[in-house]
Amino acid sequence: MFSIAVIGAGYWGPNLIRNFRSNPAWDLVAVCDLDEQRARKVVGSRSTVEVETSVERLLARDDIDAVAIATPARTHAPLALAAFEAGKHVLVEKPLADNAETAALMVSAADAAGKVLMIDHTFCYTSAVQRIRDVIAAGELGEVLYVDSTRINLGLVQPDVDVFWDLAPHDLSILDFILPGGLRPETVTASGADPLGAGKACVGYLTLPLGNGGIAHINVNWLSPTKIRQMVIGGSRRTLVWDDMNPAQRISIHDRGVDLRTQAADAARREAVTVSYRMGDVVVPALKETEALAGVATEFAAAIEAGRAPQTDGRSGLRVLSVLEAASASLASGGPVRTDGATVADRELVA
Ligand SMILES: NC(=O)c1ccc[n+]([C@@H]2O[C@H](COP(=O)([O-])OP(=O)(O)OC[C@H]3O[C@@H](n4cnc5c(N)ncnc54)[C@H](O)[C@@H]3O)[C@@H](O)[C@H]2O)c1
């Protein structure tokens, strides 16, 4: 069992607190928030969990192995760097930081301290996304040819971020998790619209080449009266459809698609290509209904125990952040932004 303190008891912190409290791998010893009353309310009056208002005092304690940071994004880097300095493992809420440059410092500091840096890409710990990753890794879909992701609903227009920064981190972290080799697009193209004059993009489209001639497309939108959470992953063998709004059939795998057979003798001529349609079975895998954050808490402990990187480590947070920054650059320039698919993982945009 490891001991942990949660920093930040606002909207999301209580979810982490509840999960670390109930997880047998963890002993939740303290909750820290600048607002003492807020922390007291979440901890409850009869609890043995301590309340702290000073991060400095908290990090000076040697009975705490790890901290979970659920404070606003701009505070993630300073808090995490101080935690590594104090020899703690760190779980940090998404996004890893408010910019990729400081996020890269967090990754280096974790490496230098020999501590685990995990990011809470919550969706990656749902049974649906874990299954999608397994299905792709087992080759059941064949090569991934396209991904089409839709995340639209009536959303709050956020004061500090546009619709890309608000919603696309979910799609990007999922892509990073399920695609073999992670999220390493060579270019990022974003187009957005602000039809209500809110001062930022409220409707957005993001296009990322997949490197094998394939393509991923992400549609995010705050103005849609219907809530859609759907991802279609088309493979050379099968196509997977994930509909997160349909609990009875979240995932379906379709043995249906298009086969192209090129007649070798005259491959260049259009009429030499034969198209045929496969109309095979549709399989609906049974999924366990589990709370994703329980999986986050378990994976954090398992990574510390084994001295290995967690499934969603600091580098995955950095890749997602790098693509978001490229998306902002693309919106500003009105065209595709070249990234180096290899080094985008290490943050550096080359154009
Ligand atoms: N994983 C998810 O799906 C998910 C969902 C919602 C929010 N989040 C993330 O969680 C983080 C927190 O978001 P929120 O909506 O809970 O914010 P919030 O503003 O509701 O709460 C933040 C809390 O942190 C406290 N705080 C700020 N600076 C602090 C410091 N230096 N030391 C101690 N306490 C401090 C504040 O007093 C406040 O209580 C953000 O990074 C957000 O993106 C993740």
mmCIF file of C-alpha atoms and ligand atoms in Angstrom:
data_model
loop_
_atom_site.group_PDB
_atom_site.id
_atom_site.type_symbol
_atom_site.label_atom_id
_atom_site.label_comp_id
_atom_site.label_asym_id
_atom_site.label_seq_id
_atom_site.Cartn_x
_atom_site.Cartn_y
_atom_site.Cartn_z
ATOM 1 C CA MET A 1 0.000 0.000 0.000
ATOM 2 C CA PHE A 2 1.261 3.487 -0.911
ATOM 3 C CA SER A 3 0.271 6.722 0.794
ATOM 4 C CA ILE A 4 -1.102 9.615 -1.216
ATOM 5 C CA ALA A 5 -2.347 13.186 -0.866
ATOM 6 C CA VAL A 6 -4.720 14.850 -3.312
ATOM 7 C CA ILE A 7 -4.017 18.512 -4.133
ATOM 8 C CA GLY A 8 -7.140 20.391 -5.278
ATOM 9 C CA ALA A 9 -10.636 19.717 -3.965
ATOM 10 C CA GLY A 10 -12.673 21.696 -6.509
ATOM 11 C CA TYR A 11 -14.886 20.114 -9.176
ATOM 12 C CA TRP A 12 -12.732 17.122 -10.208
ATOM 13 C CA GLY A 13 -10.605 16.546 -7.060
ATOM 14 C CA PRO A 14 -13.458 14.888 -5.098
ATOM 15 C CA ASN A 15 -13.631 12.144 -7.756
ATOM 16 C CA LEU A 16 -9.937 11.362 -7.226
ATOM 17 C CA ILE A 17 -10.383 11.547 -3.445
ATOM 18 C CA ARG A 18 -13.275 9.052 -3.539
ATOM 19 C CA ASN A 19 -11.301 6.620 -5.713
ATOM 20 C CA PHE A 20 -8.040 6.776 -3.745
ATOM 21 C CA ARG A 21 -10.054 6.327 -0.556
ATOM 22 C CA SER A 22 -11.696 3.144 -1.767
ATOM 23 C CA ASN A 23 -8.695 1.582 -3.544
ATOM 24 C CA PRO A 24 -6.900 -1.147 -1.562
ATOM 25 C CA ALA A 25 -3.530 -0.168 -3.088
ATOM 26 C CA TRP A 26 -3.733 3.310 -1.564
ATOM 27 C CA ASP A 27 -3.867 5.020 1.815
ATOM 28 C CA LEU A 28 -5.253 8.535 1.372
ATOM 29 C CA VAL A 29 -3.595 10.534 4.135
ATOM 30 C CA ALA A 30 -4.315 14.159 3.243
ATOM 31 C CA VAL A 31 -6.255 16.536 1.017
ATOM 32 C CA CYS A 32 -4.694 19.899 0.264
ATOM 33 C CA ASP A 33 -6.526 22.962 -1.037
ATOM 34 C CA LEU A 34 -5.881 26.687 -0.653
ATOM 35 C CA ASP A 35 -9.527 26.844 0.378
ATOM 36 C CA GLU A 36 -9.599 24.988 3.709
ATOM 37 C CA GLN A 37 -13.386 24.852 3.966
ATOM 38 C CA ARG A 38 -13.654 23.267 0.538
ATOM 39 C CA ALA A 39 -11.164 20.559 1.488
ATOM 40 C CA ARG A 40 -12.895 19.967 4.869
ATOM 41 C CA LYS A 41 -16.253 19.565 3.200
ATOM 42 C CA VAL A 42 -14.931 16.932 0.779
ATOM 43 C CA VAL A 43 -13.063 15.018 3.502
ATOM 44 C CA GLY A 44 -16.060 14.993 5.873
ATOM 45 C CA SER A 45 -16.210 15.652 9.605
ATOM 46 C CA ARG A 46 -15.563 12.111 10.896
ATOM 47 C CA SER A 47 -12.652 11.237 8.633
ATOM 48 C CA THR A 48 -9.059 10.534 9.638
ATOM 49 C CA VAL A 49 -7.858 12.075 6.349
ATOM 50 C CA GLU A 50 -5.988 15.279 7.191
ATOM 51 C CA VAL A 51 -6.686 18.663 5.656
ATOM 52 C CA GLU A 52 -3.777 20.840 4.574
ATOM 53 C CA THR A 53 -3.640 24.305 2.987
ATOM 54 C CA SER A 54 0.096 24.527 2.330
ATOM 55 C CA VAL A 55 1.650 22.486 -0.497
ATOM 56 C CA GLU A 56 5.094 23.187 0.982
ATOM 57 C CA ARG A 57 4.159 21.615 4.321
ATOM 58 C CA LEU A 58 2.485 18.730 2.538
ATOM 59 C CA LEU A 59 5.526 17.951 0.379
ATOM 60 C CA ALA A 60 7.876 18.156 3.367
ATOM 61 C CA ARG A 61 6.157 15.150 4.959
ATOM 62 C CA ASP A 62 8.025 11.895 4.560
ATOM 63 C CA ASP A 63 4.963 9.710 5.131
ATOM 64 C CA ILE A 64 3.549 10.598 1.692
ATOM 65 C CA ASP A 65 4.731 8.596 -1.330
ATOM 66 C CA ALA A 66 2.700 10.300 -4.043
ATOM 67 C CA VAL A 67 0.481 13.253 -4.859
ATOM 68 C CA ALA A 68 -2.449 13.600 -7.250
ATOM 69 C CA ILE A 69 -2.797 17.118 -8.667
ATOM 70 C CA ALA A 70 -6.302 18.361 -9.562
ATOM 71 C CA THR A 71 -5.742 22.102 -9.693
ATOM 72 C CA PRO A 72 -6.034 24.479 -12.716
ATOM 73 C CA ALA A 73 -3.705 23.625 -15.628
ATOM 74 C CA ARG A 74 -1.354 26.614 -15.170
ATOM 75 C CA THR A 75 -0.444 25.324 -11.667
ATOM 76 C CA HIS A 76 0.346 21.724 -12.733
ATOM 77 C CA ALA A 77 3.998 22.296 -13.682
ATOM 78 C CA PRO A 78 5.115 24.236 -10.558
ATOM 79 C CA LEU A 79 3.320 21.784 -8.264
ATOM 80 C CA ALA A 80 4.656 18.686 -10.039
ATOM 81 C CA LEU A 81 8.235 20.030 -10.171
ATOM 82 C CA ALA A 82 8.114 20.744 -6.417
ATOM 83 C CA ALA A 83 6.725 17.256 -5.807
ATOM 84 C CA PHE A 84 9.559 15.571 -7.749
ATOM 85 C CA GLU A 85 12.055 17.734 -5.860
ATOM 86 C CA ALA A 86 10.523 16.345 -2.660
ATOM 87 C CA GLY A 87 10.808 12.769 -3.963
ATOM 88 C CA LYS A 88 7.098 12.081 -4.620
ATOM 89 C CA HIS A 89 5.441 10.228 -7.487
ATOM 90 C CA VAL A 90 2.906 12.381 -9.352
ATOM 91 C CA LEU A 91 -0.477 11.823 -10.959
ATOM 92 C CA VAL A 92 -1.581 14.978 -12.742
ATOM 93 C CA GLU A 93 -4.914 15.900 -14.232
ATOM 94 C CA LYS A 94 -5.188 16.598 -17.927
ATOM 95 C CA PRO A 95 -3.891 18.698 -19.571
ATOM 96 C CA LEU A 96 -0.347 17.924 -18.418
ATOM 97 C CA ALA A 97 0.415 21.666 -18.331
ATOM 98 C CA ASP A 98 -0.810 24.830 -20.027
ATOM 99 C CA ASN A 99 1.956 24.640 -22.638
ATOM 100 C CA ALA A 100 4.209 21.940 -24.065
ATOM 101 C CA GLU A 101 7.439 23.635 -23.041
ATOM 102 C CA THR A 102 6.757 23.420 -19.308
ATOM 103 C CA ALA A 103 5.179 19.995 -19.804
ATOM 104 C CA ALA A 104 8.519 18.818 -21.241
ATOM 105 C CA LEU A 105 10.238 20.059 -18.078
ATOM 106 C CA MET A 106 7.872 17.917 -16.015
ATOM 107 C CA VAL A 107 8.758 14.816 -18.041
ATOM 108 C CA SER A 108 12.503 15.483 -17.651
ATOM 109 C CA ALA A 109 12.154 16.158 -13.912
ATOM 110 C CA ALA A 110 10.309 12.862 -13.390
ATOM 111 C CA ASP A 111 13.046 11.002 -15.287
ATOM 112 C CA ALA A 112 15.796 12.744 -13.313
ATOM 113 C CA ALA A 113 14.108 11.980 -9.988
ATOM 114 C CA GLY A 114 13.369 8.384 -11.008
ATOM 115 C CA LYS A 115 9.692 8.919 -10.116
ATOM 116 C CA VAL A 116 6.473 8.032 -11.912
ATOM 117 C CA LEU A 117 4.664 10.800 -13.797
ATOM 118 C CA MET A 118 1.188 9.701 -14.833
ATOM 119 C CA ILE A 119 -1.492 11.756 -16.556
ATOM 120 C CA ASP A 120 -5.168 11.217 -15.887
ATOM 121 C CA HIS A 121 -6.380 10.587 -19.418
ATOM 122 C CA THR A 122 -9.536 9.209 -17.862
ATOM 123 C CA PHE A 123 -11.161 7.787 -21.007
ATOM 124 C CA CYS A 124 -8.191 5.457 -21.548
ATOM 125 C CA TYR A 125 -9.242 3.553 -18.417
ATOM 126 C CA THR A 126 -12.812 2.874 -19.548
ATOM 127 C CA SER A 127 -13.472 -0.739 -20.463
ATOM 128 C CA ALA A 128 -14.485 0.398 -23.969
ATOM 129 C CA VAL A 129 -11.178 2.120 -24.766
ATOM 130 C CA GLN A 130 -9.142 -0.670 -23.155
ATOM 131 C CA ARG A 131 -11.006 -3.150 -25.380
ATOM 132 C CA ILE A 132 -10.484 -1.020 -28.497
ATOM 133 C CA ARG A 133 -6.759 -0.938 -27.806
ATOM 134 C CA ASP A 134 -6.666 -4.724 -27.342
ATOM 135 C CA VAL A 135 -8.666 -5.321 -30.538
ATOM 136 C CA ILE A 136 -6.310 -3.128 -32.601
ATOM 137 C CA ALA A 137 -3.179 -4.611 -30.993
ATOM 138 C CA ALA A 138 -4.431 -8.151 -31.722
ATOM 139 C CA GLY A 139 -4.748 -7.211 -35.411
ATOM 140 C CA GLU A 140 -8.505 -7.839 -35.505
ATOM 141 C CA LEU A 141 -9.113 -4.642 -37.492
ATOM 142 C CA GLY A 142 -6.018 -5.066 -39.656
ATOM 143 C CA GLU A 143 -4.215 -1.846 -40.489
ATOM 144 C CA VAL A 144 -6.046 1.285 -39.298
ATOM 145 C CA LEU A 145 -7.066 3.216 -42.429
ATOM 146 C CA TYR A 146 -9.171 5.986 -40.925
ATOM 147 C CA VAL A 147 -10.578 7.242 -37.647
ATOM 148 C CA ASP A 148 -13.608 9.479 -37.498
ATOM 149 C CA SER A 149 -14.376 10.908 -34.069
ATOM 150 C CA THR A 150 -17.384 13.038 -33.156
ATOM 151 C CA ARG A 151 -17.691 14.774 -29.779
ATOM 152 C CA ILE A 152 -20.478 17.296 -30.029
ATOM 153 C CA ASN A 153 -23.028 18.654 -27.573
ATOM 154 C CA LEU A 154 -24.424 21.855 -26.101
ATOM 155 C CA GLY A 155 -21.385 22.926 -24.087
ATOM 156 C CA LEU A 156 -20.452 25.815 -21.860
ATOM 157 C CA VAL A 157 -18.367 28.334 -23.780
ATOM 158 C CA GLN A 158 -15.257 28.199 -21.583
ATOM 159 C CA PRO A 159 -13.715 31.533 -20.544
ATOM 160 C CA ASP A 160 -10.095 30.512 -21.090
ATOM 161 C CA VAL A 161 -10.004 27.894 -23.881
ATOM 162 C CA ASP A 162 -11.613 27.228 -27.259
ATOM 163 C CA VAL A 163 -13.531 24.088 -28.207
ATOM 164 C CA PHE A 164 -10.331 22.317 -29.377
ATOM 165 C CA TRP A 165 -8.607 22.689 -26.001
ATOM 166 C CA ASP A 166 -11.793 21.817 -24.136
ATOM 167 C CA LEU A 167 -12.941 18.687 -25.973
ATOM 168 C CA ALA A 168 -10.241 17.412 -28.366
ATOM 169 C CA PRO A 169 -7.827 16.340 -25.556
ATOM 170 C CA HIS A 170 -10.192 13.427 -24.982
ATOM 171 C CA ASP A 171 -10.073 12.269 -28.622
ATOM 172 C CA LEU A 172 -6.335 12.876 -28.901
ATOM 173 C CA SER A 173 -5.523 10.989 -25.704
ATOM 174 C CA ILE A 174 -7.683 8.089 -26.883
ATOM 175 C CA LEU A 175 -5.933 8.053 -30.281
ATOM 176 C CA ASP A 176 -2.564 8.150 -28.557
ATOM 177 C CA PHE A 177 -3.635 5.190 -26.441
ATOM 178 C CA ILE A 178 -5.165 2.959 -29.116
ATOM 179 C CA LEU A 179 -2.966 3.562 -32.157
ATOM 180 C CA PRO A 180 0.101 1.332 -32.299
ATOM 181 C CA GLY A 181 3.038 3.738 -31.884
ATOM 182 C CA GLY A 182 0.880 6.491 -30.381
ATOM 183 C CA LEU A 183 -0.075 9.894 -31.719
ATOM 184 C CA ARG A 184 2.679 11.119 -34.046
ATOM 185 C CA PRO A 185 1.077 13.035 -36.915
ATOM 186 C CA GLU A 186 3.353 14.635 -39.505
ATOM 187 C CA THR A 187 0.937 17.558 -39.920
ATOM 188 C CA VAL A 188 -2.024 18.985 -38.056
ATOM 189 C CA THR A 189 -4.786 20.922 -39.785
ATOM 190 C CA ALA A 190 -7.485 22.688 -37.812
ATOM 191 C CA SER A 191 -10.438 24.727 -38.985
ATOM 192 C CA GLY A 192 -12.793 26.377 -36.590
ATOM 193 C CA ALA A 193 -15.810 28.630 -36.582
ATOM 194 C CA ASP A 194 -17.268 31.120 -34.140
ATOM 195 C CA PRO A 195 -20.722 31.667 -35.625
ATOM 196 C CA LEU A 196 -22.118 33.277 -32.441
ATOM 197 C CA GLY A 197 -19.245 35.746 -31.986
ATOM 198 C CA ALA A 198 -18.083 34.227 -28.683
ATOM 199 C CA GLY A 199 -14.512 35.301 -29.432
ATOM 200 C CA LYS A 200 -13.164 31.777 -29.900
ATOM 201 C CA ALA A 201 -13.828 28.684 -31.986
ATOM 202 C CA CYS A 202 -17.002 26.922 -30.793
ATOM 203 C CA VAL A 203 -17.079 24.430 -33.686
ATOM 204 C CA GLY A 204 -13.909 22.694 -34.762
ATOM 205 C CA TYR A 205 -12.510 20.138 -37.179
ATOM 206 C CA LEU A 206 -9.091 18.606 -36.793
ATOM 207 C CA THR A 207 -7.360 16.465 -39.412
ATOM 208 C CA LEU A 208 -4.310 14.314 -38.747
ATOM 209 C CA PRO A 209 -2.642 12.019 -41.272
ATOM 210 C CA LEU A 210 -1.940 8.579 -39.833
ATOM 211 C CA GLY A 211 1.319 7.966 -41.639
ATOM 212 C CA ASN A 212 0.285 4.924 -43.696
ATOM 213 C CA GLY A 213 -1.881 6.909 -46.111
ATOM 214 C CA GLY A 214 -4.684 6.822 -43.567
ATOM 215 C CA ILE A 215 -6.309 9.781 -41.846
ATOM 216 C CA ALA A 216 -7.914 10.727 -38.540
ATOM 217 C CA HIS A 217 -10.605 13.362 -38.272
ATOM 218 C CA ILE A 218 -11.968 14.863 -35.064
ATOM 219 C CA ASN A 219 -15.128 16.956 -34.872
ATOM 220 C CA VAL A 220 -15.707 18.956 -31.682
ATOM 221 C CA ASN A 221 -18.639 21.304 -31.145
ATOM 222 C CA TRP A 222 -20.239 23.245 -28.264
ATOM 223 C CA LEU A 223 -23.329 24.262 -30.223
ATOM 224 C CA SER A 224 -24.970 20.944 -31.036
ATOM 225 C CA PRO A 225 -28.320 20.211 -29.343
ATOM 226 C CA THR A 226 -27.689 16.489 -29.733
ATOM 227 C CA LYS A 227 -24.916 14.877 -27.740
ATOM 228 C CA ILE A 228 -22.850 12.510 -29.859
ATOM 229 C CA ARG A 229 -19.822 10.600 -28.632
ATOM 230 C CA GLN A 230 -18.855 8.338 -31.467
ATOM 231 C CA MET A 231 -15.661 6.995 -32.976
ATOM 232 C CA VAL A 232 -15.473 4.916 -36.142
ATOM 233 C CA ILE A 233 -12.182 3.094 -36.673
ATOM 234 C CA GLY A 234 -11.920 1.655 -40.149
ATOM 235 C CA GLY A 235 -9.387 -1.094 -40.615
ATOM 236 C CA SER A 236 -8.214 -3.120 -43.596
ATOM 237 C CA ARG A 237 -9.986 -6.191 -42.148
ATOM 238 C CA ARG A 238 -12.836 -4.895 -39.977
ATOM 239 C CA THR A 239 -14.386 -1.660 -38.767
ATOM 240 C CA LEU A 240 -15.036 -0.829 -35.121
ATOM 241 C CA VAL A 241 -17.778 1.568 -34.069
ATOM 242 C CA TRP A 242 -17.710 2.982 -30.526
ATOM 243 C CA ASP A 243 -20.896 4.750 -29.474
ATOM 244 C CA ASP A 244 -20.402 5.901 -25.896
ATOM 245 C CA MET A 245 -24.026 7.086 -25.627
ATOM 246 C CA ASN A 246 -25.315 3.548 -26.184
ATOM 247 C CA PRO A 247 -24.513 1.495 -23.048
ATOM 248 C CA ALA A 248 -26.206 -1.624 -24.456
ATOM 249 C CA GLN A 249 -23.886 -1.633 -27.470
ATOM 250 C CA ARG A 250 -20.959 0.653 -26.833
ATOM 251 C CA ILE A 251 -18.702 -1.239 -29.230
ATOM 252 C CA SER A 252 -19.586 -3.113 -32.386
ATOM 253 C CA ILE A 253 -17.096 -4.760 -34.728
ATOM 254 C CA HIS A 254 -18.213 -5.025 -38.323
ATOM 255 C CA ASP A 255 -16.788 -7.577 -40.679
ATOM 256 C CA ARG A 256 -17.989 -5.285 -43.440
ATOM 257 C CA GLY A 257 -16.125 -3.044 -45.790
ATOM 258 C CA VAL A 258 -14.693 -2.553 -49.210
ATOM 259 C CA ASP A 259 -12.069 -4.773 -50.828
ATOM 260 C CA LEU A 260 -10.081 -3.477 -53.760
ATOM 261 C CA ARG A 261 -8.484 -5.978 -56.065
ATOM 262 C CA THR A 262 -6.089 -4.462 -58.555
ATOM 263 C CA GLN A 263 -5.490 -6.528 -61.656
ATOM 264 C CA ALA A 264 -1.741 -6.582 -61.869
ATOM 265 C CA ALA A 265 -1.638 -6.448 -65.673
ATOM 266 C CA ASP A 266 -2.995 -2.898 -65.872
ATOM 267 C CA ALA A 267 -2.956 -1.401 -62.437
ATOM 268 C CA ALA A 268 -2.921 2.202 -63.655
ATOM 269 C CA ARG A 269 -6.256 1.983 -65.470
ATOM 270 C CA ARG A 270 -9.362 2.688 -63.452
ATOM 271 C CA GLU A 271 -11.333 -0.164 -64.978
ATOM 272 C CA ALA A 272 -8.622 -2.533 -63.819
ATOM 273 C CA VAL A 273 -9.670 -2.054 -60.205
ATOM 274 C CA THR A 274 -12.418 -4.334 -58.973
ATOM 275 C CA VAL A 275 -14.418 -3.252 -55.960
ATOM 276 C CA SER A 276 -16.190 -5.809 -53.840
ATOM 277 C CA TYR A 277 -18.144 -5.428 -50.624
ATOM 278 C CA ARG A 278 -17.818 -7.683 -47.643
ATOM 279 C CA MET A 279 -21.082 -8.098 -45.756
ATOM 280 C CA GLY A 280 -20.063 -10.317 -42.837
ATOM 281 C CA ASP A 281 -21.120 -10.457 -39.198
ATOM 282 C CA VAL A 282 -21.391 -7.694 -36.629
ATOM 283 C CA VAL A 283 -20.021 -8.638 -33.209
ATOM 284 C CA VAL A 284 -20.921 -6.763 -30.012
ATOM 285 C CA PRO A 285 -18.365 -7.561 -27.282
ATOM 286 C CA ALA A 286 -19.557 -7.670 -23.663
ATOM 287 C CA LEU A 287 -17.911 -4.927 -21.607
ATOM 288 C CA LYS A 288 -17.627 -4.616 -17.840
ATOM 289 C CA GLU A 289 -19.173 -1.438 -16.428
ATOM 290 C CA THR A 290 -16.355 -0.115 -14.250
ATOM 291 C CA GLU A 291 -15.425 3.373 -13.075
ATOM 292 C CA ALA A 292 -12.499 4.604 -15.142
ATOM 293 C CA LEU A 293 -10.923 6.494 -12.230
ATOM 294 C CA ALA A 294 -10.697 3.254 -10.234
ATOM 295 C CA GLY A 295 -8.500 1.976 -13.073
ATOM 296 C CA VAL A 296 -6.424 5.181 -12.938
ATOM 297 C CA ALA A 297 -5.736 4.704 -9.206
ATOM 298 C CA THR A 298 -4.856 1.022 -9.682
ATOM 299 C CA GLU A 299 -2.542 1.702 -12.637
ATOM 300 C CA PHE A 300 -0.727 4.493 -10.750
ATOM 301 C CA ALA A 301 0.055 2.121 -7.867
ATOM 302 C CA ALA A 302 1.023 -0.723 -10.231
ATOM 303 C CA ALA A 303 3.460 1.511 -12.128
ATOM 304 C CA ILE A 304 5.133 2.668 -8.895
ATOM 305 C CA GLU A 305 5.293 -0.908 -7.596
ATOM 306 C CA ALA A 306 6.859 -2.232 -10.814
ATOM 307 C CA GLY A 307 9.064 0.823 -11.439
ATOM 308 C CA ARG A 308 7.628 1.126 -14.937
ATOM 309 C CA ALA A 309 5.925 3.822 -16.992
ATOM 310 C CA PRO A 310 2.147 3.950 -16.541
ATOM 311 C CA GLN A 311 -0.127 3.285 -19.523
ATOM 312 C CA THR A 312 -0.698 7.044 -19.763
ATOM 313 C CA ASP A 313 2.679 8.528 -18.866
ATOM 314 C CA GLY A 314 4.007 12.082 -19.044
ATOM 315 C CA ARG A 315 5.123 11.555 -22.640
ATOM 316 C CA SER A 316 1.577 10.752 -23.754
ATOM 317 C CA GLY A 317 0.425 13.976 -22.070
ATOM 318 C CA LEU A 318 3.160 15.797 -23.963
ATOM 319 C CA ARG A 319 2.145 14.308 -27.325
ATOM 320 C CA VAL A 320 -1.468 15.406 -26.797
ATOM 321 C CA LEU A 321 -0.381 18.893 -25.758
ATOM 322 C CA SER A 322 1.932 19.187 -28.782
ATOM 323 C CA VAL A 323 -0.919 18.363 -31.164
ATOM 324 C CA LEU A 324 -3.169 20.908 -29.423
ATOM 325 C CA GLU A 325 -0.509 23.587 -29.814
ATOM 326 C CA ALA A 326 -0.122 22.652 -33.487
ATOM 327 C CA ALA A 327 -3.912 22.909 -33.860
ATOM 328 C CA SER A 328 -3.826 26.461 -32.449
ATOM 329 C CA ALA A 329 -0.968 27.339 -34.823
ATOM 330 C CA SER A 330 -2.959 25.911 -37.730
ATOM 331 C CA LEU A 331 -6.048 27.937 -36.769
ATOM 332 C CA ALA A 332 -3.923 31.079 -36.643
ATOM 333 C CA SER A 333 -2.158 30.427 -39.967
ATOM 334 C CA GLY A 334 -5.190 29.050 -41.789
ATOM 335 C CA GLY A 335 -3.366 26.006 -43.097
ATOM 336 C CA PRO A 336 -1.659 22.778 -42.145
ATOM 337 C CA VAL A 337 1.151 22.983 -39.612
ATOM 338 C CA ARG A 338 4.032 20.620 -40.218
ATOM 339 C CA THR A 339 5.203 18.703 -37.234
ATOM 340 C CA ASP A 340 7.937 16.166 -37.115
ATOM 341 C CA GLY A 341 6.092 12.953 -36.390
ATOM 342 C CA ALA A 342 9.016 11.585 -34.400
ATOM 343 C CA THR A 343 9.926 14.626 -32.366
ATOM 344 C CA VAL A 344 6.400 15.832 -31.748
ATOM 345 C CA ALA A 345 6.568 13.239 -28.990
ATOM 346 C CA ASP A 346 9.381 15.245 -27.489
ATOM 347 C CA ARG A 347 7.458 18.442 -28.001
ATOM 348 C CA GLU A 348 9.384 20.200 -30.747
ATOM 349 C CA LEU A 349 7.206 21.604 -33.512
ATOM 350 C CA VAL A 350 9.371 22.249 -36.510
ATOM 351 C CA ALA A 351 7.102 24.684 -38.346
HETATM 352 N N1 LIG B 1 -10.080 13.923 -16.237
HETATM 353 C C1 LIG B 1 -11.172 14.608 -16.517
HETATM 354 O O1 LIG B 1 -12.083 14.166 -17.217
HETATM 355 C C2 LIG B 1 -11.315 15.984 -15.928
HETATM 356 C C3 LIG B 1 -12.591 16.556 -15.771
HETATM 357 C C4 LIG B 1 -12.656 17.835 -15.210
HETATM 358 C C5 LIG B 1 -11.505 18.532 -14.872
HETATM 359 N N2 LIG B 1 -10.303 17.945 -15.068
HETATM 360 C C6 LIG B 1 -9.047 18.652 -14.740
HETATM 361 O O2 LIG B 1 -8.924 18.761 -13.336
HETATM 362 C C7 LIG B 1 -8.189 19.947 -13.021
HETATM 363 C C8 LIG B 1 -8.977 20.761 -12.009
HETATM 364 O O3 LIG B 1 -10.194 21.190 -12.617
HETATM 365 P P1 LIG B 1 -11.455 21.606 -11.717
HETATM 366 O O4 LIG B 1 -12.567 21.814 -12.685
HETATM 367 O O5 LIG B 1 -11.631 20.639 -10.578
HETATM 368 O O6 LIG B 1 -10.966 23.029 -11.141
HETATM 369 P P2 LIG B 1 -11.582 23.813 -9.900
HETATM 370 O O7 LIG B 1 -11.247 25.244 -10.134
HETATM 371 O O8 LIG B 1 -13.012 23.426 -9.674
HETATM 372 O O9 LIG B 1 -10.767 23.295 -8.628
HETATM 373 C C9 LIG B 1 -9.400 23.550 -8.456
HETATM 374 C C10 LIG B 1 -9.087 23.544 -6.953
HETATM 375 O O10 LIG B 1 -7.678 23.666 -6.789
HETATM 376 C C11 LIG B 1 -7.423 24.540 -5.711
HETATM 377 N N3 LIG B 1 -6.075 25.092 -5.907
HETATM 378 C C12 LIG B 1 -5.657 25.934 -6.880
HETATM 379 N N4 LIG B 1 -4.334 26.165 -6.759
HETATM 380 C C13 LIG B 1 -3.901 25.439 -5.693
HETATM 381 C C14 LIG B 1 -2.656 25.282 -5.043
HETATM 382 N N5 LIG B 1 -1.555 25.882 -5.497
HETATM 383 N N6 LIG B 1 -2.591 24.481 -3.964
HETATM 384 C C15 LIG B 1 -3.698 23.841 -3.499
HETATM 385 N N7 LIG B 1 -4.925 23.977 -4.059
HETATM 386 C C16 LIG B 1 -5.019 24.765 -5.133
HETATM 387 C C17 LIG B 1 -8.530 25.590 -5.786
HETATM 388 O O11 LIG B 1 -8.707 26.222 -4.522
HETATM 389 C C18 LIG B 1 -9.728 24.724 -6.184
HETATM 390 O O12 LIG B 1 -10.418 24.223 -5.063
HETATM 391 C C19 LIG B 1 -7.945 20.662 -14.355
HETATM 392 O O13 LIG B 1 -6.667 20.338 -14.838
HETATM 393 C C20 LIG B 1 -9.005 20.074 -15.262
HETATM 394 O O14 LIG B 1 -8.654 20.104 -16.627
HETATM 395 C C21 LIG B 1 -10.181 16.691 -15.566
#
